Amino acid sequence: MARTVLNQADIARALTRISHEILESNRGPDKLVILGIPTRGVVLAQRIADTIARIEPAATDVRVGSLDVTMYRDDLARTRTRTPSRTLVPGSIDGATVVLVDDVLYSGRTIRAALDALGDHGRPTIVRLAVLVDRGHRELPIRADFVGKNLPSSTDERINLHLLEVDGDEFVSIDGGGGIDHDGEDAR
Amino acid sequence: MKHLLSTKGLGRAEAIGLLDIAEDMADVANREVKKLPTLRGKTVVNLFFEDSTRTRISFEAAAKRLSADVINFSAKGSSVSKGESLKDTAQTLAAMGADGVVIRHPASGAPEVLAASGWIDAGIINAGDGTHEHPTQALLDAFTIRRRLHGTASRGTGLDGVRVTIVGDVLHSRVARSNLWLLTTLGAEVTFVAPPTLLPMDMSGWPAAVGFDLDAAIAAKPDVIMMLRIQAERMNAAFFPNSREYSRRWGLDDVRFARLAPASIVMHPGPMNRGLEISSEAADSAASTVLEQVANGVSVRMAALYLLMSGDREDS
């Protein structure tokens, strides 16, 4: 009984719009570093970087990477041991505009951890946040700058977010019950 | 993972998972802030009943890079020299709130006793027990071999088909035992080369080839040659006539070193007896991984501490 909210074309359009918004707010591609949060955020970050390179001929060196936040989570002692993913920060982020990219924004705790992790890599001038889906229910004072789709949901609904590179198919859907977002891969 | 007591019971997926986390930990050393907040508020006790510098320092550095608090306990100058038992020491540490205990003990099996006793509810890491095992040393050796062979693409890989020759005092060496189990699990082929007096009586249960002639072993062009330390402190019988004879027959001298294949790796767990089991030329050459092993040791121990001390202990 899952209801599809975004299909593959919708996701592509949302990412194209986010890419334009990033360029607009940054007044061009200068000093942009796009960092995805594993697993699906990394895929989205790569797509945004590719889109920026396509629509902005001057964007020859948009840097893209991944930022794993496992070691910075505040619930490490409360759940089973998590397996960290790889962090790849391309060059120095000092003075850069860093755009963090994640799939679903929920409690905000992942982003808090990401901000801490980022601080250990350097001091960016600006940090912005792009997410494909914002489902509300923030537990921390954090908001996204670029949102693909606002999905006001109840906490016992479940958001499934699949991407081609990770899951083999691509959609965003919502179904009732469960209370864990995207396949329970990460209870955020 | 609840404890890390030996490599014998370690599965292949589990071992590769730990080595992959160690890769992430190694990346931390290249950042602006070389520290993670992961184990903030946790306490690691280094419980050393036997002398050690590099292993203790390595564990201390690993714990500190993960923001844990470290308490160093060495048997010398402690109540152990007044006759305190392992049980009382463990219960004292438990009362102080230790979350992880790194133990080195001259008696084989002491870490198992500690882990199974219920005296202390903490993750136990074996940092060397008697002549039994030294799992983190084997893990860092495997990590070092993997990095030399695969470079940055080493994540997720094993050591399938890698031929490793381990030379020297196998009889007393916990490093040799831990390496045998781990390297075999990861798919490598292990050969031991030693004087007959420095091999265990019955090796029928060991998945390793055994030889007595180092020159023949080198002629077989192994991918990795690991020289073990001659442990003077355990040489309580006449295992070989004198160190010159040992060096002549089982030492990696300049001549033997020159006969190795150009891509082979020379390893030594340290501390080295230069001129006895390994020549200075071999130890200081580009083929030698001695210093990489030390650096990698910190990353591997960070991974082990992370796996043992993060997460809900009831759950794991």
Coordinates of C-alpha atoms in Angstrom, one line a residue:
Chain A
M1 CA 0.0 0.0 0.0
A2 CA 3.0 2.3 -0.6
R3 CA 2.0 5.5 -2.3
T4 CA 4.6 6.8 -4.8
V5 CA 5.3 10.5 -4.2
L6 CA 8.1 11.1 -6.7
N7 CA 9.1 9.0 -9.7
Q8 CA 12.4 9.0 -11.5
A9 CA 11.6 12.0 -13.7
D10 CA 10.3 14.0 -10.6
I11 CA 13.6 13.3 -8.8
A12 CA 15.6 14.4 -11.8
R13 CA 13.6 17.7 -12.1
A14 CA 14.0 18.3 -8.3
L15 CA 17.8 17.8 -8.5
T16 CA 18.1 20.1 -11.6
R17 CA 16.2 22.8 -9.7
I18 CA 18.4 22.3 -6.6
S19 CA 21.5 22.6 -8.8
H20 CA 20.2 25.9 -10.2
E21 CA 19.4 27.2 -6.7
I22 CA 22.9 26.3 -5.4
L23 CA 24.4 28.2 -8.3
E24 CA 22.1 31.1 -7.8
S25 CA 22.7 31.4 -4.1
N26 CA 26.5 31.0 -4.6
R27 CA 26.5 33.4 -7.5
G28 CA 28.3 30.9 -9.7
P29 CA 30.3 27.8 -9.2
D30 CA 33.3 29.4 -7.4
K31 CA 34.7 27.6 -4.4
L32 CA 31.8 25.1 -4.3
V33 CA 32.4 21.8 -2.6
I34 CA 29.5 19.3 -2.7
L35 CA 29.7 16.7 0.0
G36 CA 27.2 13.8 0.1
I37 CA 26.4 11.9 3.3
P38 CA 26.6 8.1 2.7
T39 CA 25.0 6.1 1.3
R40 CA 22.4 7.8 -0.9
G41 CA 23.5 11.4 -0.2
V42 CA 26.8 10.6 -2.1
V43 CA 24.8 9.6 -5.2
L44 CA 22.7 12.7 -5.0
A45 CA 25.9 14.9 -4.5
Q46 CA 27.5 13.4 -7.6
R47 CA 24.3 14.0 -9.7
I48 CA 24.1 17.6 -8.5
A49 CA 27.8 18.2 -9.3
D50 CA 27.2 16.6 -12.8
T51 CA 24.2 18.9 -13.4
I52 CA 26.1 22.0 -12.3
A53 CA 28.9 21.1 -14.7
R54 CA 26.4 20.7 -17.5
I55 CA 24.4 23.9 -16.9
E56 CA 27.4 26.2 -16.0
P57 CA 30.2 26.1 -18.6
A58 CA 32.5 27.9 -16.3
A59 CA 32.2 25.2 -13.6
T60 CA 35.3 23.3 -14.4
D61 CA 36.3 22.4 -10.9
V62 CA 33.3 21.7 -8.8
R63 CA 34.6 19.4 -6.2
V64 CA 32.5 16.5 -5.0
G65 CA 33.1 14.0 -2.2
S66 CA 31.6 12.1 0.7
L67 CA 31.4 12.8 4.4
D68 CA 30.7 9.9 6.7
V69 CA 29.2 10.9 10.0
T70 CA 29.1 7.5 11.8
M71 CA 31.8 8.4 14.3
Y72 CA 30.1 11.7 15.2
R73 CA 26.6 10.3 15.9
D74 CA 25.1 10.9 19.3
D75 CA 23.4 7.5 19.5
L76 CA 26.5 5.3 19.2
A77 CA 26.1 3.9 22.7
R78 CA 22.4 3.2 22.2
T79 CA 22.2 1.1 19.0
R80 CA 24.2 -1.8 17.7
T81 CA 27.6 -1.0 16.3
R82 CA 27.4 0.8 12.9
T83 CA 29.7 0.1 10.1
P84 CA 31.2 3.4 8.9
S85 CA 31.4 4.4 5.2
R86 CA 34.2 6.2 3.5
T87 CA 34.9 9.9 3.8
L88 CA 36.5 11.5 0.8
V89 CA 37.0 15.2 1.1
P90 CA 38.4 16.6 -2.1
G91 CA 41.2 19.0 -1.1
S92 CA 41.0 21.7 1.5
I93 CA 37.6 23.1 2.5
D94 CA 39.0 26.2 4.2
G95 CA 37.3 29.2 2.7
A96 CA 35.0 27.1 0.5
T97 CA 31.2 27.0 0.2
V98 CA 30.3 23.5 1.3
V99 CA 26.9 22.1 0.3
L100 CA 26.0 19.0 2.4
V101 CA 23.7 16.6 0.5
D102 CA 21.5 14.0 2.2
D103 CA 18.5 12.0 1.0
V104 CA 15.9 12.5 3.8
L105 CA 15.9 15.2 6.4
Y106 CA 14.1 14.0 9.6
S107 CA 15.3 14.6 13.1
G108 CA 18.3 16.7 12.0
R109 CA 20.7 14.6 14.1
T110 CA 22.6 13.3 11.1
I111 CA 23.2 16.9 10.0
R112 CA 24.3 17.9 13.4
A113 CA 26.9 15.0 13.3
A114 CA 27.9 16.1 9.7
L115 CA 28.5 19.7 10.9
D116 CA 30.8 18.3 13.7
A117 CA 32.6 16.1 11.2
L118 CA 33.0 19.0 8.8
G119 CA 34.7 21.1 11.5
D120 CA 37.4 18.5 11.9
H121 CA 38.3 18.8 8.2
G122 CA 38.7 22.6 8.1
R123 CA 36.8 25.8 8.2
P124 CA 34.4 26.5 5.3
T125 CA 33.1 30.0 4.8
I126 CA 29.6 28.9 4.3
V127 CA 27.9 25.5 4.9
R128 CA 24.5 24.9 3.2
L129 CA 22.2 21.9 3.2
A130 CA 20.4 20.2 0.3
V131 CA 18.0 17.3 0.8
L132 CA 15.8 15.4 -1.6
V133 CA 13.0 15.0 0.9
D134 CA 12.2 16.9 4.1
R135 CA 9.7 15.0 6.2
G136 CA 9.6 17.3 9.2
H137 CA 9.8 16.2 12.9
R138 CA 13.0 18.0 13.6
E139 CA 14.6 17.4 17.0
L140 CA 17.3 20.1 16.6
P141 CA 17.3 23.6 15.3
I142 CA 18.3 22.7 11.8
R143 CA 16.7 23.5 8.4
A144 CA 17.6 22.8 4.8
D145 CA 18.5 25.5 2.3
F146 CA 17.5 23.5 -0.7
V147 CA 14.7 21.0 -0.6
G148 CA 13.5 18.6 -3.4
K149 CA 10.1 17.9 -1.9
N150 CA 8.5 18.7 1.4
L151 CA 6.7 15.6 2.6
P152 CA 4.8 16.4 5.9
S153 CA 4.4 12.9 7.3
S154 CA 3.4 11.3 10.6
T155 CA 6.1 9.6 12.6
D156 CA 4.6 6.2 12.2
E157 CA 4.6 6.6 8.4
R158 CA 7.6 5.3 6.5
I159 CA 9.4 7.1 3.6
N160 CA 11.1 4.8 1.1
L161 CA 13.7 6.5 -1.0
H162 CA 15.3 4.4 -3.7
L163 CA 18.0 5.5 -6.1
L164 CA 19.2 3.7 -9.2
E165 CA 22.9 3.4 -8.2
V166 CA 22.1 2.0 -4.8
D167 CA 18.8 0.1 -5.1
G168 CA 18.4 -0.7 -8.8
D169 CA 15.2 1.3 -9.1
E170 CA 14.2 4.9 -8.3
F171 CA 11.3 6.4 -6.5
V172 CA 10.2 8.1 -3.3
S173 CA 7.1 6.5 -1.7
I174 CA 5.3 6.7 1.6
D175 CA 3.5 4.0 3.5
G176 CA 1.8 3.8 6.9
G177 CA 3.3 2.2 10.0
G178 CA 6.8 1.1 10.6
G179 CA 8.1 4.5 11.7
I180 CA 11.5 4.1 10.2
D181 CA 12.5 6.0 7.1
H182 CA 14.0 4.6 3.9
D183 CA 14.0 0.8 4.4
G184 CA 15.1 1.1 8.0
E185 CA 18.7 1.2 6.7
D186 CA 19.3 4.1 9.1
A187 CA 16.9 4.9 11.9
R188 CA 17.4 8.6 12.0
Chain B
M1 CA 32.0 -7.8 18.5
K2 CA 32.1 -8.3 22.2
H3 CA 35.8 -9.2 22.8
L4 CA 38.9 -9.6 20.6
L5 CA 40.7 -12.5 22.2
S6 CA 42.2 -14.4 19.2
T7 CA 42.2 -14.5 15.5
K8 CA 41.4 -18.2 15.4
G9 CA 37.7 -17.7 15.9
L10 CA 37.5 -14.6 13.6
G11 CA 35.5 -15.1 10.4
R12 CA 36.6 -13.8 7.0
A13 CA 33.8 -11.2 6.7
E14 CA 34.4 -10.0 10.2
A15 CA 38.2 -9.7 9.7
I16 CA 37.8 -7.9 6.3
G17 CA 35.2 -5.6 8.0
L18 CA 37.6 -4.7 10.7
L19 CA 40.4 -4.0 8.2
D20 CA 38.0 -1.8 6.2
I21 CA 37.2 0.3 9.3
A22 CA 40.9 0.5 9.9
E23 CA 41.2 2.1 6.4
D24 CA 38.7 4.8 7.5
M25 CA 40.7 5.3 10.7
A26 CA 43.9 5.7 8.7
D27 CA 42.3 8.5 6.7
V28 CA 41.7 10.4 10.0
A29 CA 45.5 10.8 10.4
N30 CA 45.5 12.9 7.2
R31 CA 43.0 15.4 8.3
E32 CA 43.3 18.8 10.0
V33 CA 41.9 17.5 13.3
K34 CA 43.4 14.0 13.8
K35 CA 40.8 13.0 16.4
L36 CA 37.3 11.5 16.4
P37 CA 34.8 12.1 19.2
T38 CA 33.5 8.5 19.0
L39 CA 34.5 7.1 22.4
R40 CA 34.1 10.3 24.4
G41 CA 33.4 9.6 28.0
K42 CA 34.6 6.0 27.7
T43 CA 37.6 4.6 29.7
V44 CA 40.2 2.2 28.3
V45 CA 42.5 0.5 30.7
N46 CA 45.8 -0.8 29.4
L47 CA 46.4 -3.7 31.8
F48 CA 50.0 -4.8 31.1
F49 CA 51.5 -7.6 33.2
E50 CA 54.4 -7.9 30.8
D51 CA 56.8 -5.3 29.5
S52 CA 55.8 -3.6 26.3
T53 CA 56.4 -0.2 24.8
R54 CA 55.2 -0.2 21.3
T55 CA 52.0 -2.1 21.8
R56 CA 51.0 -0.1 24.9
I57 CA 51.8 3.2 23.2
S58 CA 49.9 2.1 20.1
F59 CA 46.8 1.2 22.1
E60 CA 47.1 4.5 24.0
A61 CA 47.4 6.5 20.8
A62 CA 44.4 4.6 19.3
A63 CA 42.2 5.2 22.3
K64 CA 43.2 8.9 22.5
R65 CA 42.4 9.5 18.8
L66 CA 38.9 8.2 19.5
S67 CA 38.7 10.6 22.5
A68 CA 38.6 7.8 25.1
D69 CA 40.2 8.3 28.5
V70 CA 43.2 6.0 29.0
I71 CA 44.5 4.6 32.2
N72 CA 47.8 2.7 32.0
F73 CA 48.4 -0.1 34.5
S74 CA 51.6 -2.0 34.5
A75 CA 52.3 -4.8 36.9
K76 CA 55.6 -3.3 38.0
G77 CA 55.0 -0.9 40.8
S78 CA 51.4 -1.9 41.3
S79 CA 49.6 -4.1 43.8
V80 CA 50.3 -7.1 41.6
S81 CA 53.8 -7.1 42.9
K82 CA 52.2 -7.3 46.3
G83 CA 50.4 -10.5 45.3
E84 CA 47.1 -9.2 44.1
S85 CA 45.2 -11.7 41.9
L86 CA 43.9 -11.1 38.4
K87 CA 40.4 -11.3 39.9
D88 CA 40.9 -8.5 42.4
T89 CA 42.7 -6.4 39.8
A90 CA 39.8 -6.9 37.4
Q91 CA 37.2 -6.1 40.0
T92 CA 39.1 -2.9 41.0
L93 CA 39.1 -1.8 37.4
A94 CA 35.3 -2.6 37.1
A95 CA 34.6 -0.5 40.1
M96 CA 36.5 2.4 38.4
G97 CA 34.2 2.1 35.4
A98 CA 36.4 0.7 32.7
D99 CA 34.6 0.2 29.4
G100 CA 37.4 -1.5 27.6
V101 CA 40.4 -3.5 28.9
V102 CA 43.5 -4.1 26.9
I103 CA 45.4 -6.9 28.5
R104 CA 48.9 -8.3 28.1
H105 CA 49.7 -11.2 30.3
P106 CA 52.6 -13.8 30.4
A107 CA 50.1 -16.6 30.9
S108 CA 48.4 -18.0 27.8
G109 CA 44.6 -17.7 28.2
A110 CA 44.5 -14.9 30.8
P111 CA 42.4 -12.7 28.5
E112 CA 39.8 -15.5 28.1
V113 CA 39.6 -15.9 31.8
L114 CA 39.0 -12.2 32.2
A115 CA 36.3 -12.2 29.4
A116 CA 34.5 -15.3 30.7
S117 CA 34.8 -14.6 34.4
G118 CA 32.0 -12.0 34.9
W119 CA 34.4 -10.0 37.1
I120 CA 34.2 -7.1 34.8
D121 CA 31.7 -6.1 32.1
A122 CA 34.0 -4.5 29.6
G123 CA 35.3 -5.3 26.1
I124 CA 38.5 -7.3 26.4
I125 CA 41.2 -7.0 23.8
N126 CA 44.1 -9.5 24.0
A127 CA 47.3 -7.6 23.5
G128 CA 49.4 -10.7 23.8
D129 CA 49.1 -13.6 26.2
G130 CA 52.0 -16.0 26.8
T131 CA 52.7 -18.0 23.6
H132 CA 49.1 -18.1 22.6
E133 CA 47.9 -15.1 20.5
H134 CA 48.4 -11.4 19.7
P135 CA 45.4 -10.7 17.4
T136 CA 45.9 -7.0 16.8
Q137 CA 49.5 -7.6 15.6
A138 CA 48.2 -10.1 13.1
L139 CA 45.5 -7.7 12.0
L140 CA 47.9 -4.9 11.5
D141 CA 50.2 -7.3 9.6
A142 CA 47.3 -8.3 7.3
F143 CA 46.4 -4.6 6.9
T144 CA 50.0 -3.8 5.9
I145 CA 50.2 -6.6 3.4
R146 CA 46.8 -5.6 1.9
R147 CA 47.8 -2.0 1.6
R148 CA 51.1 -2.8 -0.1
L149 CA 49.4 -5.1 -2.6
H150 CA 46.2 -3.2 -3.4
G151 CA 47.0 0.4 -2.3
T152 CA 43.9 2.6 -2.1
A153 CA 41.8 -0.2 -3.6
S154 CA 42.3 -2.5 -0.7
R155 CA 38.8 -2.1 0.8
G156 CA 36.8 -5.3 0.8
T157 CA 39.7 -7.5 -0.4
G158 CA 41.3 -10.5 1.3
L159 CA 44.8 -11.9 0.8
D160 CA 43.8 -14.7 -1.5
G161 CA 46.8 -16.6 -3.0
V162 CA 49.4 -14.4 -1.2
R163 CA 52.4 -16.6 -0.1
V164 CA 53.7 -15.6 3.3
T165 CA 56.8 -17.1 4.9
I166 CA 57.2 -16.6 8.6
V167 CA 60.8 -17.2 9.8
G168 CA 62.2 -17.7 13.3
D169 CA 61.1 -18.6 16.8
V170 CA 57.6 -20.0 16.0
L171 CA 57.7 -22.0 19.2
H172 CA 57.4 -19.0 21.5
S173 CA 55.7 -16.6 19.0
R174 CA 52.1 -15.6 19.6
V175 CA 52.5 -13.3 16.6
A176 CA 53.2 -16.4 14.4
R177 CA 50.1 -18.2 15.8
S178 CA 47.8 -15.2 15.3
N179 CA 49.1 -14.6 11.8
L180 CA 48.7 -18.2 10.9
W181 CA 45.0 -18.2 11.7
L182 CA 44.2 -14.8 10.3
L183 CA 46.2 -15.0 7.1
T184 CA 44.8 -18.4 6.4
T185 CA 41.3 -17.2 7.0
L186 CA 42.0 -14.3 4.5
G187 CA 43.1 -16.8 1.9
A188 CA 46.9 -16.6 2.2
E189 CA 49.3 -19.5 2.2
V190 CA 51.5 -19.6 5.3
T191 CA 54.9 -21.3 5.5
F192 CA 57.0 -21.5 8.7
V193 CA 60.7 -21.7 8.5
A194 CA 62.6 -22.3 11.7
P195 CA 65.2 -24.5 13.4
P196 CA 63.5 -27.7 14.5
T197 CA 64.1 -26.8 18.1
L198 CA 62.0 -23.6 17.7
L199 CA 59.0 -25.3 16.3
P200 CA 56.1 -26.8 18.4
M201 CA 56.2 -30.5 18.9
D202 CA 53.0 -31.3 17.0
M203 CA 51.9 -29.0 14.2
S204 CA 49.5 -31.4 12.5
G205 CA 46.5 -29.2 13.3
W206 CA 48.1 -26.1 11.7
P207 CA 47.2 -25.2 8.2
A208 CA 50.8 -24.3 7.3
A209 CA 53.8 -25.8 5.4
V210 CA 56.9 -26.2 7.5
G211 CA 60.6 -26.0 6.4
F212 CA 63.9 -25.8 8.0
D213 CA 65.9 -24.2 5.2
L214 CA 65.6 -20.5 4.8
D215 CA 67.6 -20.5 1.5
A216 CA 65.1 -22.9 0.0
A217 CA 62.2 -20.8 1.2
I218 CA 63.7 -17.7 -0.4
A219 CA 64.3 -19.6 -3.6
A220 CA 60.5 -20.2 -3.7
K221 CA 60.1 -16.4 -4.1
P222 CA 57.5 -15.7 -1.3
D223 CA 55.4 -12.5 -1.6
V224 CA 55.9 -11.7 2.0
I225 CA 58.7 -12.7 4.4
M226 CA 58.1 -12.1 8.0
M227 CA 61.1 -12.3 10.4
L228 CA 60.2 -13.0 14.0
R229 CA 62.2 -11.7 16.9
I230 CA 64.5 -14.0 18.8
Q231 CA 63.0 -13.6 22.2
A232 CA 66.0 -13.7 24.5
E233 CA 63.7 -13.6 27.5
R234 CA 62.1 -16.9 26.6
M235 CA 65.3 -18.6 25.6
N236 CA 65.5 -20.8 28.7
A237 CA 67.1 -23.8 27.0
A238 CA 69.7 -24.3 24.4
F239 CA 67.5 -23.9 21.3
F240 CA 70.5 -23.1 19.1
P241 CA 74.2 -23.1 19.8
N242 CA 74.8 -19.3 19.5
S243 CA 73.4 -16.3 17.9
R244 CA 76.0 -16.2 15.1
E245 CA 75.0 -19.7 14.0
Y246 CA 71.3 -18.7 14.1
S247 CA 72.0 -15.6 12.1
R248 CA 74.0 -17.6 9.5
R249 CA 71.3 -20.1 8.9
W250 CA 68.0 -18.3 9.7
G251 CA 68.8 -14.6 9.6
L252 CA 67.7 -12.4 6.7
D253 CA 71.2 -11.1 5.8
D254 CA 72.2 -8.9 2.9
V255 CA 72.9 -11.9 0.6
R256 CA 69.6 -13.5 1.2
F257 CA 67.8 -10.2 1.0
A258 CA 69.3 -9.6 -2.5
R259 CA 67.9 -12.9 -3.6
L260 CA 64.3 -12.0 -2.8
A261 CA 61.9 -11.1 -5.6
P262 CA 62.0 -7.3 -6.2
A263 CA 58.3 -6.9 -5.2
S264 CA 58.5 -8.9 -2.0
I265 CA 57.7 -7.4 1.3
V266 CA 59.9 -7.7 4.4
M267 CA 58.1 -7.6 7.7
H268 CA 59.1 -7.6 11.3
P269 CA 56.8 -7.1 14.3
G270 CA 59.5 -5.3 16.3
P271 CA 61.5 -4.7 18.3
M272 CA 64.3 -5.9 15.9
N273 CA 67.5 -7.5 16.8
R274 CA 69.5 -6.0 13.9
G275 CA 72.3 -8.3 12.7
L276 CA 70.6 -11.3 14.3
E277 CA 67.3 -12.2 12.6
I278 CA 67.4 -9.3 10.1
S279 CA 70.3 -7.2 8.6
S280 CA 70.2 -3.4 8.7
E281 CA 70.1 -3.3 4.9
A282 CA 67.0 -5.4 4.8
A283 CA 65.3 -3.5 7.7
D284 CA 66.0 -0.1 6.2
S285 CA 65.2 -1.0 2.6
A286 CA 62.1 0.1 0.6
A287 CA 60.9 -3.5 0.8
S288 CA 60.7 -3.3 4.6
T289 CA 57.3 -2.4 6.2
V290 CA 58.6 -2.1 9.7
L291 CA 57.5 1.6 10.2
E292 CA 54.3 1.2 8.2
Q293 CA 53.4 -1.7 10.6
V294 CA 53.8 0.7 13.5
A295 CA 51.6 3.4 11.9
N296 CA 49.0 0.9 10.7
G297 CA 49.0 -0.6 14.2
V298 CA 47.3 2.6 15.5
S299 CA 44.6 2.5 12.8
V300 CA 43.9 -1.2 13.3
R301 CA 43.6 -0.8 17.1
M302 CA 41.3 2.2 16.6
A303 CA 39.0 -0.1 14.5
A304 CA 39.1 -2.8 17.2
L305 CA 38.3 -0.3 20.0
Y306 CA 35.5 1.1 17.9
L307 CA 34.0 -2.3 17.3
L308 CA 34.2 -3.3 20.9
M309 CA 33.2 -0.1 22.7
S310 CA 30.6 1.6 20.5
G311 CA 27.1 0.2 20.4
D312 CA 24.9 -1.2 23.0
R313 CA 26.8 -4.0 24.7
E314 CA 23.6 -5.9 25.5
D315 CA 22.8 -5.9 21.8
S316 CA 26.1 -7.1 20.3

